Structure formats: C-alpha cells, structure tokens
Coordinates of C-alpha atoms in Angstrom, one line a residue:
M578 CA 14.7 -28.9 -4.5
C579 CA 11.3 -30.7 -5.1
A580 CA 8.7 -28.8 -6.1
K581 CA 6.5 -29.1 -2.6
D582 CA 9.2 -27.3 -1.0
L583 CA 9.7 -24.9 -3.5
L584 CA 5.8 -24.0 -2.8
V585 CA 6.0 -23.9 0.7
L586 CA 8.2 -21.1 -0.2
V587 CA 6.3 -19.6 -2.4
H588 CA 3.0 -19.6 0.2
R589 CA 4.9 -18.3 3.4
T590 CA 3.1 -14.6 2.7
V591 CA 0.0 -16.1 3.2
A592 CA 0.6 -18.5 5.7
G593 CA 0.5 -16.3 9.0
S594 CA -1.0 -13.8 10.9
G595 CA 1.2 -11.3 12.7
L596 CA 2.0 -8.9 9.6
D597 CA 1.5 -5.3 10.8
V598 CA -0.2 -4.4 7.5
Y599 CA -2.8 -1.7 8.9
A600 CA -1.9 0.9 6.9
L601 CA -1.4 2.3 3.8
P602 CA 2.6 2.9 4.0
C603 CA 2.7 0.8 7.3
V604 CA 5.4 -1.4 9.0
I605 CA 5.4 -5.2 8.7
T606 CA 6.9 -6.8 12.1
S607 CA 6.4 -10.1 12.5
N608 CA 8.4 -13.2 13.1
L609 CA 7.4 -15.6 10.0
T610 CA 8.4 -19.3 9.4
P611 CA 7.6 -21.9 6.5
A612 CA 4.2 -23.3 7.1
T613 CA 3.1 -26.7 5.5
L614 CA 0.4 -26.6 3.1
S615 CA -1.4 -29.3 1.0
Q616 CA -4.2 -28.8 -1.7
Q617 CA -7.6 -29.9 -1.2
G618 CA -9.6 -28.9 -4.3
S619 CA -8.4 -25.3 -4.5
T620 CA -7.6 -24.5 -0.9
P621 CA -4.9 -24.8 1.3
V622 CA -4.8 -26.4 4.3
V623 CA -2.3 -24.2 6.5
R624 CA -0.6 -25.8 9.8
S625 CA 1.7 -23.2 10.8
A626 CA 1.0 -19.5 11.9
K627 CA 4.3 -17.3 11.2
F628 CA 6.4 -17.1 8.5
S629 CA 9.9 -14.7 8.3
Y630 CA 10.0 -11.1 8.0
R631 CA 10.4 -10.4 4.5
P632 CA 13.0 -6.6 4.4
E633 CA 12.4 -6.4 0.6
L634 CA 8.6 -5.1 0.9
D635 CA 9.5 -2.7 3.7
G636 CA 12.0 -1.6 0.9
I637 CA 9.1 -1.3 -2.1
R638 CA 7.4 1.3 0.7
A639 CA 10.7 3.2 1.2
I640 CA 10.5 3.9 -3.3
A641 CA 7.3 4.7 -2.8
V642 CA 7.0 7.2 -0.2
I643 CA 9.8 8.6 -1.9
G644 CA 8.1 9.2 -4.6
V645 CA 5.4 10.4 -2.8
I646 CA 8.1 13.0 -1.3
V647 CA 10.2 14.0 -3.9
A648 CA 7.1 14.9 -6.2
H649 CA 5.5 17.2 -3.5
V650 CA 8.7 18.8 -2.2
S651 CA 9.6 19.8 -5.8
N652 CA 6.1 20.7 -6.9
E653 CA 5.9 17.6 -9.1
R654 CA 9.0 18.7 -11.3
F655 CA 10.2 15.3 -10.2
G656 CA 9.0 11.7 -8.8
N657 CA 5.6 10.6 -9.2
G658 CA 3.2 10.4 -5.9
Y659 CA 0.5 9.1 -8.1
V660 CA 2.5 5.6 -8.8
G661 CA 4.3 5.7 -5.6
V662 CA 0.4 5.4 -3.9
E663 CA -0.2 3.0 -6.5
L664 CA 2.7 1.1 -5.0
F665 CA 1.0 1.2 -1.8
F666 CA -2.2 0.2 -2.8
I667 CA -1.0 -2.6 -4.7
L668 CA 1.2 -4.4 -1.8
S669 CA -1.7 -3.6 0.9
G670 CA -4.2 -5.0 -1.0
Y671 CA -2.2 -8.3 -1.5
L672 CA -0.7 -7.9 2.4
I673 CA -4.3 -7.9 4.1
T674 CA -6.0 -10.2 1.9
A675 CA -3.3 -12.8 2.6
L676 CA -3.6 -12.0 6.3
L677 CA -7.5 -12.5 6.4
L678 CA -7.4 -15.9 4.3
A679 CA -4.6 -16.9 6.3
E680 CA -6.5 -16.4 9.7
H681 CA -9.8 -18.3 7.7
Q682 CA -7.6 -21.1 7.0
R683 CA -5.6 -21.4 10.5
K684 CA -9.0 -20.7 12.5
G685 CA -12.3 -21.3 10.4
T686 CA -13.5 -17.8 11.1
I687 CA -12.6 -14.3 10.6
N688 CA -12.6 -11.9 13.9
F689 CA -13.8 -8.7 12.5
R690 CA -13.9 -7.1 16.6
H691 CA -9.9 -8.0 16.4
F692 CA -9.1 -6.9 13.0
Y693 CA -10.6 -3.2 12.8
A694 CA -9.1 -2.9 16.9
R695 CA -6.1 -3.3 15.4
R696 CA -6.4 -1.3 12.4
A697 CA -7.5 1.6 14.7
L698 CA -4.8 1.4 17.1
R699 CA -2.0 1.5 13.7
L700 CA -3.8 4.1 12.5
L701 CA -5.6 6.7 14.0
P702 CA -2.9 8.0 17.1
A703 CA -0.8 8.9 14.4
L704 CA -3.8 10.6 12.2
Y705 CA -4.9 12.6 14.8
A706 CA -1.8 14.0 15.8
C707 CA -1.1 14.8 12.4
V708 CA -4.9 16.4 12.3
G709 CA -4.4 18.1 15.2
A710 CA -1.1 19.9 14.3
W711 CA -2.9 21.0 11.0
A712 CA -5.6 22.7 12.9
V713 CA -3.4 24.3 14.9
L714 CA -1.0 25.5 11.7
G715 CA -4.3 26.6 10.3
V716 CA -3.7 30.1 12.3
L717 CA -0.4 30.5 9.3
A718 CA -2.5 29.9 6.2
R719 CA -3.1 32.9 4.6
P720 CA -7.0 34.4 5.8
E721 CA -8.5 33.6 2.2
A722 CA -7.1 30.0 2.4
R723 CA -8.2 29.4 6.0
G724 CA -11.5 27.8 5.0
E725 CA -10.3 25.4 2.4
H726 CA -7.7 24.2 4.6
Y727 CA -9.9 23.5 7.5
L728 CA -12.5 21.5 5.8
G729 CA -9.4 19.6 4.7
V730 CA -8.6 19.2 8.5
L731 CA -12.0 17.7 9.0
A732 CA -12.6 15.6 6.0
G733 CA -8.6 13.8 7.1
A734 CA -10.6 13.2 10.1
T735 CA -13.2 11.3 8.8
Y736 CA -11.8 9.9 6.0
I737 CA -13.8 11.7 3.5
S738 CA -11.0 13.8 1.7
N739 CA -11.2 11.4 -1.3
W740 CA -14.9 12.4 -1.6
V741 CA -14.5 15.8 -1.0
R742 CA -12.0 16.2 -3.5
A743 CA -13.6 14.1 -6.5
L744 CA -17.2 15.6 -6.1
S745 CA -16.3 19.3 -5.8
T746 CA -13.8 21.7 -6.4
H747 CA -12.1 21.6 -3.3
T748 CA -8.4 20.7 -2.9
L749 CA -8.4 20.9 0.1
G750 CA -4.8 22.8 0.7
P751 CA -2.2 21.3 2.1
T752 CA -4.4 18.5 3.5
G753 CA -5.5 17.1 0.3
Y754 CA -2.7 14.0 0.5
L755 CA -4.9 12.4 3.1
W756 CA -7.1 11.5 -0.1
S757 CA -5.3 8.2 -0.6
L758 CA -5.8 7.2 3.2
A759 CA -9.2 7.7 2.8
V760 CA -9.2 5.4 -0.3
E761 CA -7.6 2.8 1.6
E762 CA -9.9 2.4 4.8
Q763 CA -13.0 2.8 2.8
F764 CA -12.2 -0.4 0.8
Y765 CA -11.0 -2.2 3.8
F766 CA -14.5 -0.9 5.3
F767 CA -16.4 -3.5 3.0
W768 CA -13.4 -6.0 1.9
P769 CA -12.9 -8.1 4.8
P770 CA -16.3 -9.2 5.3
L771 CA -16.9 -9.7 1.5
V772 CA -13.9 -12.3 1.8
A773 CA -15.1 -13.6 4.4
F774 CA -18.3 -14.0 2.9
F775 CA -16.5 -15.4 0.0
L776 CA -15.1 -18.0 2.6
R777 CA -18.1 -18.8 4.2
K778 CA -19.9 -19.9 0.9
K779 CA -17.0 -21.9 -0.3
I780 CA -17.3 -20.3 -3.8
R781 CA -14.3 -22.0 -5.8
H782 CA -12.6 -20.0 -8.2
T783 CA -13.1 -16.5 -6.0
V784 CA -9.9 -15.2 -8.0
W785 CA -11.8 -14.6 -10.9
I786 CA -14.8 -13.0 -9.3
V787 CA -12.0 -10.6 -7.8
G788 CA -10.0 -10.5 -11.2
G789 CA -13.9 -9.8 -12.4
L790 CA -13.9 -6.7 -10.0
V791 CA -10.7 -5.2 -11.3
V792 CA -12.1 -5.4 -14.6
L793 CA -14.9 -4.2 -13.4
T794 CA -13.7 -0.8 -11.9
S795 CA -11.4 -0.7 -15.0
V796 CA -14.3 -0.4 -17.0
W797 CA -15.9 2.1 -15.0
R798 CA -13.2 4.7 -15.4
I799 CA -13.6 4.8 -19.1
V800 CA -17.1 5.0 -18.8
L801 CA -16.6 8.0 -16.3
A802 CA -14.0 9.3 -18.2
E803 CA -16.0 9.3 -21.9
N804 CA -19.0 11.0 -20.1
G805 CA -17.1 14.0 -19.0
A806 CA -15.8 12.7 -15.6
T807 CA -12.9 15.4 -14.1
K808 CA -9.7 14.3 -13.7
A809 CA -10.2 15.0 -9.5
R810 CA -13.2 12.8 -10.4
L811 CA -11.6 9.5 -11.8
D812 CA -8.0 10.1 -9.1
N813 CA -9.8 10.5 -6.0
G814 CA -13.0 7.9 -6.0
L815 CA -12.7 4.8 -4.3
D816 CA -14.8 3.4 -7.6
T817 CA -12.3 4.5 -9.3
R818 CA -9.1 3.9 -8.1
M819 CA -9.7 0.3 -6.2
D820 CA -8.2 -1.1 -8.9
G821 CA -4.9 -1.3 -7.4
L822 CA -5.6 -2.9 -3.8
L823 CA -8.1 -5.5 -5.8
I824 CA -5.3 -6.6 -8.1
G825 CA -3.0 -7.1 -4.8
A826 CA -6.0 -9.3 -3.2
C827 CA -6.1 -11.1 -6.5
L828 CA -2.2 -11.7 -6.6
A829 CA -3.4 -12.6 -2.5
Y830 CA -5.7 -15.3 -3.8
V831 CA -3.4 -16.7 -7.1
L832 CA -0.6 -17.2 -4.5
A833 CA -2.8 -19.0 -1.9
R834 CA -4.6 -21.4 -4.3
R835 CA -2.0 -21.9 -6.8
P836 CA -1.1 -25.8 -7.5
A837 CA 2.2 -27.3 -6.9
A838 CA 4.4 -27.0 -10.1
H839 CA 7.7 -28.4 -11.5
A840 CA 10.6 -27.0 -9.4
T841 CA 12.4 -26.5 -13.1
T842 CA 9.4 -24.2 -14.6
M843 CA 9.2 -22.6 -11.5
N844 CA 12.8 -21.8 -11.2
R845 CA 12.8 -20.9 -14.8
S846 CA 9.5 -18.4 -14.4
W847 CA 11.3 -16.9 -11.1
R848 CA 14.4 -15.9 -12.7
H849 CA 12.4 -14.4 -15.8
T850 CA 9.6 -12.7 -14.0
M851 CA 12.5 -11.0 -11.3
W852 CA 14.6 -9.5 -14.1
I853 CA 11.3 -7.8 -15.3
S854 CA 10.5 -6.6 -12.0
A855 CA 14.2 -5.1 -12.0
L856 CA 13.6 -3.4 -15.5
L857 CA 10.6 -1.8 -14.9
M858 CA 11.7 -0.7 -11.7
G859 CA 14.7 0.5 -13.1
V860 CA 12.6 2.3 -15.4
L861 CA 10.0 3.8 -12.4
L862 CA 13.3 5.1 -10.6
A863 CA 14.3 6.9 -14.3
S864 CA 11.2 8.3 -15.0
W865 CA 10.8 10.3 -11.6
A866 CA 14.4 12.0 -12.3
F867 CA 12.8 12.4 -15.9
P868 CA 9.7 12.8 -15.8
A869 CA 8.9 12.5 -19.5
I870 CA 9.4 9.0 -19.6
S871 CA 6.0 8.8 -17.1
P872 CA 3.6 10.8 -19.5
E873 CA 0.1 12.0 -18.4
W874 CA -1.6 9.0 -20.8
L875 CA 0.2 6.4 -18.4
H876 CA -1.7 6.8 -15.6
N877 CA -5.0 8.3 -17.5
Y878 CA -5.4 7.2 -20.7
R879 CA -9.3 7.8 -21.6
G880 CA -9.7 6.7 -18.4
F881 CA -7.4 3.5 -18.4
S882 CA -4.7 3.3 -16.2
F883 CA -1.4 1.9 -17.6
T884 CA 0.1 2.6 -14.1
V885 CA -1.6 -0.5 -12.0
V886 CA -0.2 -2.7 -14.6
W887 CA 3.3 -1.3 -14.4
C888 CA 3.2 -1.3 -10.5
F889 CA 1.9 -4.9 -10.2
A890 CA 4.8 -6.5 -12.2
I891 CA 7.3 -4.8 -9.9
I892 CA 5.3 -6.1 -6.9
A893 CA 4.0 -9.5 -8.1
P894 CA 7.6 -11.3 -8.7
I895 CA 9.2 -9.9 -5.7
V896 CA 5.8 -11.1 -3.7
A897 CA 6.1 -15.1 -5.2
F898 CA 9.5 -15.6 -5.9
G899 CA 12.0 -13.0 -3.6
R900 CA 13.2 -15.3 -1.2
R901 CA 14.0 -18.7 -2.9
G902 CA 14.8 -20.0 0.3
D903 CA 17.3 -22.9 -1.4
G904 CA 20.5 -21.5 -0.4
S905 CA 21.4 -19.9 -3.8
A906 CA 22.1 -15.9 -3.7
E907 CA 19.0 -13.6 -3.9
H908 CA 18.4 -12.0 -6.9
L909 CA 19.9 -8.4 -7.4
L910 CA 16.7 -6.9 -6.9
I911 CA 15.8 -8.4 -3.4
R912 CA 19.4 -7.4 -2.2
A913 CA 18.9 -4.0 -3.2
L914 CA 15.3 -3.8 -1.7
S915 CA 16.7 -5.0 1.1
W916 CA 19.5 -2.6 2.0
P917 CA 18.8 -2.1 5.7
P918 CA 19.0 2.2 5.1
L919 CA 16.0 1.8 2.6
V920 CA 14.6 -0.9 5.0
R921 CA 14.2 1.7 7.8
V922 CA 12.3 4.4 5.5
G923 CA 10.0 1.9 4.8
R924 CA 9.6 1.2 8.3
L925 CA 8.8 4.9 9.1
S926 CA 6.6 5.4 5.6
Y927 CA 3.7 6.0 7.7
G928 CA 5.2 8.6 9.4
L929 CA 7.3 10.1 6.8
Y930 CA 3.8 10.0 4.6
L931 CA 1.5 12.1 7.7
W932 CA 4.2 14.3 8.3
H933 CA 5.7 15.4 4.9
S934 CA 3.3 17.8 4.2
V935 CA 3.5 19.5 7.4
A936 CA 7.6 20.1 6.5
I937 CA 6.8 21.3 3.3
F938 CA 3.9 23.8 4.5
L939 CA 6.4 24.9 7.0
F940 CA 9.6 25.9 5.3
G941 CA 7.6 27.3 1.9
S942 CA 5.8 29.5 3.6
R943 CA 5.7 32.6 1.3
R944 CA 7.0 34.6 4.9
L945 CA 10.2 32.9 5.0
A946 CA 10.8 32.9 1.2
L947 CA 13.5 30.6 1.1
T948 CA 14.4 28.4 -2.5
G949 CA 16.2 26.0 -3.8
A950 CA 18.3 24.0 -1.2
A951 CA 17.8 26.3 1.7
R952 CA 14.3 25.3 1.2
V953 CA 14.4 21.4 0.4
V954 CA 17.7 20.5 3.4
P955 CA 15.3 21.6 6.0
T956 CA 12.1 20.6 5.0
I957 CA 13.4 17.1 4.4
I958 CA 14.9 17.0 8.0
A959 CA 11.8 18.0 9.6
M960 CA 9.7 15.3 7.8
V961 CA 12.4 13.1 9.3
V962 CA 12.5 14.2 12.8
L963 CA 8.1 14.4 13.1
A964 CA 8.1 11.0 11.9
L965 CA 10.4 9.9 14.4
L966 CA 8.8 11.6 17.1
S967 CA 5.6 10.2 15.7
E968 CA 7.1 6.6 15.5
K969 CA 8.6 6.9 19.3
F970 CA 5.6 9.2 21.4
V971 CA 2.5 8.7 19.1
E972 CA 2.7 4.8 17.2
Q973 CA 4.7 2.6 19.0
P974 CA 2.9 2.7 22.6
F975 CA -0.4 2.0 20.8
I976 CA 1.4 -0.9 18.5
R977 CA 2.1 -2.8 21.5
R978 CA -1.4 -2.4 22.2
K979 CA -2.1 -4.7 19.7
T980 CA -1.0 -7.7 20.8
R981 CA -4.1 -8.3 22.8
F982 CA -6.0 -8.1 19.4
H983 CA -3.9 -11.1 17.9
S984 CA -5.3 -14.1 16.6
E985 CA -3.8 -17.3 18.0

C-alpha cells in the first residue's frame, strides 16, 4: 500500500459533510467513501463529498455517556462525569471543525444558515422536551428547592447553565448537568465564523493558532486558580473548559493538512499509537471502577487539567489511524468500540444524556426511599425508555427535516 493511499484513508474523516455531529453526544449517520486528496501548499484539495461511517466513534460516545451516567447514579462513587464530558468535547470539536473545513474545501464557503439550522433541528426539540418535563417535575421538588429547580429549567432552556454555576453559588439542582451542553453551544456560536475567517484570509499554519488558543485557555485556568477562583468557576466557564473543544479542532486541522509520509513510517506509528490509546482506555475504565486511580488533582492541578491530555491521547489515534482499509485486521480496540450494542448506546447518547437525570430524580426521591438495586435498576430502565421515546417521537422527525439544509 503506497503512502498516498494510506493518506487518503487517514483523511476520510475530513473529506465530506453528512456527519450528524450537531450535539455534544450526538449521532453520526452519514454514508462516506474515500476522498481523493492532493497537496497545494498546506491545504488539501478534496474531490469527494462523502466517506464511510465509523462506528468506533459512536463507541467512544457510548463510553463517555456511560461514565457520566454511572457517576450520577452512584452519587460519584463510581464512573467519572468529568472525563466523560471531556471525551465528548474533544470528539465534538474535531468532528464539527472537520465538517467546516470539508464544506469550505468543496464549495469555497461555509453556509452558516444551513449549519445553525441543522444544529437547531438536532438539538432543540429534544432539549425543550426534556426541559418541559423538568418544568412539570418541579411540583415534586421540596418546597425549599423549587426556586433552584426552576432557575435550572430557565438556564437550561437558554444555554446559560454553565455561567450561572460558574459565577454564583447556584448549583441549579437536578438540571445542573445541562451546563456541558451550554459550553458546547456557546463555543459553536463563535467558532464557525472564526474558522471561516481563517479560511477567507488564507492564513497559513492555522493549526498553530488553534494550538495557541489551547495553551492560552490552560494558562488562563492556572491564572484564575492562583487568584482564588472557585472550582465551580474553573469547571463551568466557557473560557476555562473550551480547551477540549479546541484541541479536537486542532486535531482536525492536523489531519487535514498533514503531508504524505512514507507508508512504513505511518504503519509503525499506527501500531504504536493505537496500543497507547488502548492502554489509556483501559486505565480510564479501571478508574471508573476504582476512583482512586483518577484523583482530583488529575482534573485540576492548580488550574491545569491533565484530563484533557489523557482524553486526547485516547481519541487521536482512533480518529487518525483507526480504520486502515488495506485488508488487514482492525486493531482490537477498534473492534471493541465497534461492538454493535456499544454503538447503539453511542447513537442514543444524546437522549441518554438529556434524560438520565430525570430518571434519577424520579427514582431517587425521598418519598420512594429506594436504595441499592431497587433504585438503580428502575432508574436505568426509565432512562433508556425515555431516551428511546425521545429518539423516535421527538428527535427523528426533526432530524429528517435536516436534509433540506445539507450542503451539496
């Protein structure tokens, strides 16, 4: 297999636009085929609009949402919501940036109206169905907690939960988990126009600018921490949590602009990096069963988050070298992440993320006084049922309308 062919395979993930990546834990639903690339300076030329669906990326989504759910169901005794959200951020930052680059490479422009229309159709119906349910469930909250509950409903509906948590003492009660959706949507309010600006001005080596923004975000976190910023401020602010999204975007730029290398060198890199990714994934899963493996300083060491580096080291090899396409057997990690039940969870992950806290609220009520398996089992069943109902009756009807906004 020649280097050019391998480069084509590496770039499949940035060659077309059909990926349904318009939510933090969203679904990828496109049909994709290899693209033809050529190098002109630092910018690849794409002559194909579509590339193959990659189930292992949905597998990553499944791992991420399971980590969040386990943490919340177990009251943080197991799992790790922080790491799960970071996996979502990095993967989402990569995918959407790749789509923006691919659309510009094909059409010479980015249609923002279509971009935001697709996001709205993917995100808002399910979000508002969930927020509406929270508004109704407010009557079940303890009287002294209802004010916080309805503040959370309002903040979740307007994508400002993260800033309410960051700049006040409010936790927003059971709807506080919507902070992560707010971070992502605020990021994508300004990121596509910034990408378009870089492309329009034909700025060379944009990857270094994006990498600089990652460093700047990390430095800013350290500055805030050294000046007494609260943990809530560091964990919830857009300015302190967008490093994961940016590092994912940086990966998209690297893969889109990397020059062809000798096939032997790239195959050797593939073997080494995939095993590193597998090892780190194993440590991640072990840390969810034994939380002491993932101490607090890993997420916030005087403002610096090692978790971003950890999650990036897991995702980058999978994205870059996951599917070889040369007839050889896929790596064990790719086969594991492509396991159909895991992929199905990944495809359902947006709904699971939205509705899992509703199920926890219902079956964790003090009125029911359920404990152990009597609480956990119906909670899990309820969140899956709610996510499936949301997928069928709320999300899919609007997702079908997105086709009118797909770029040709």
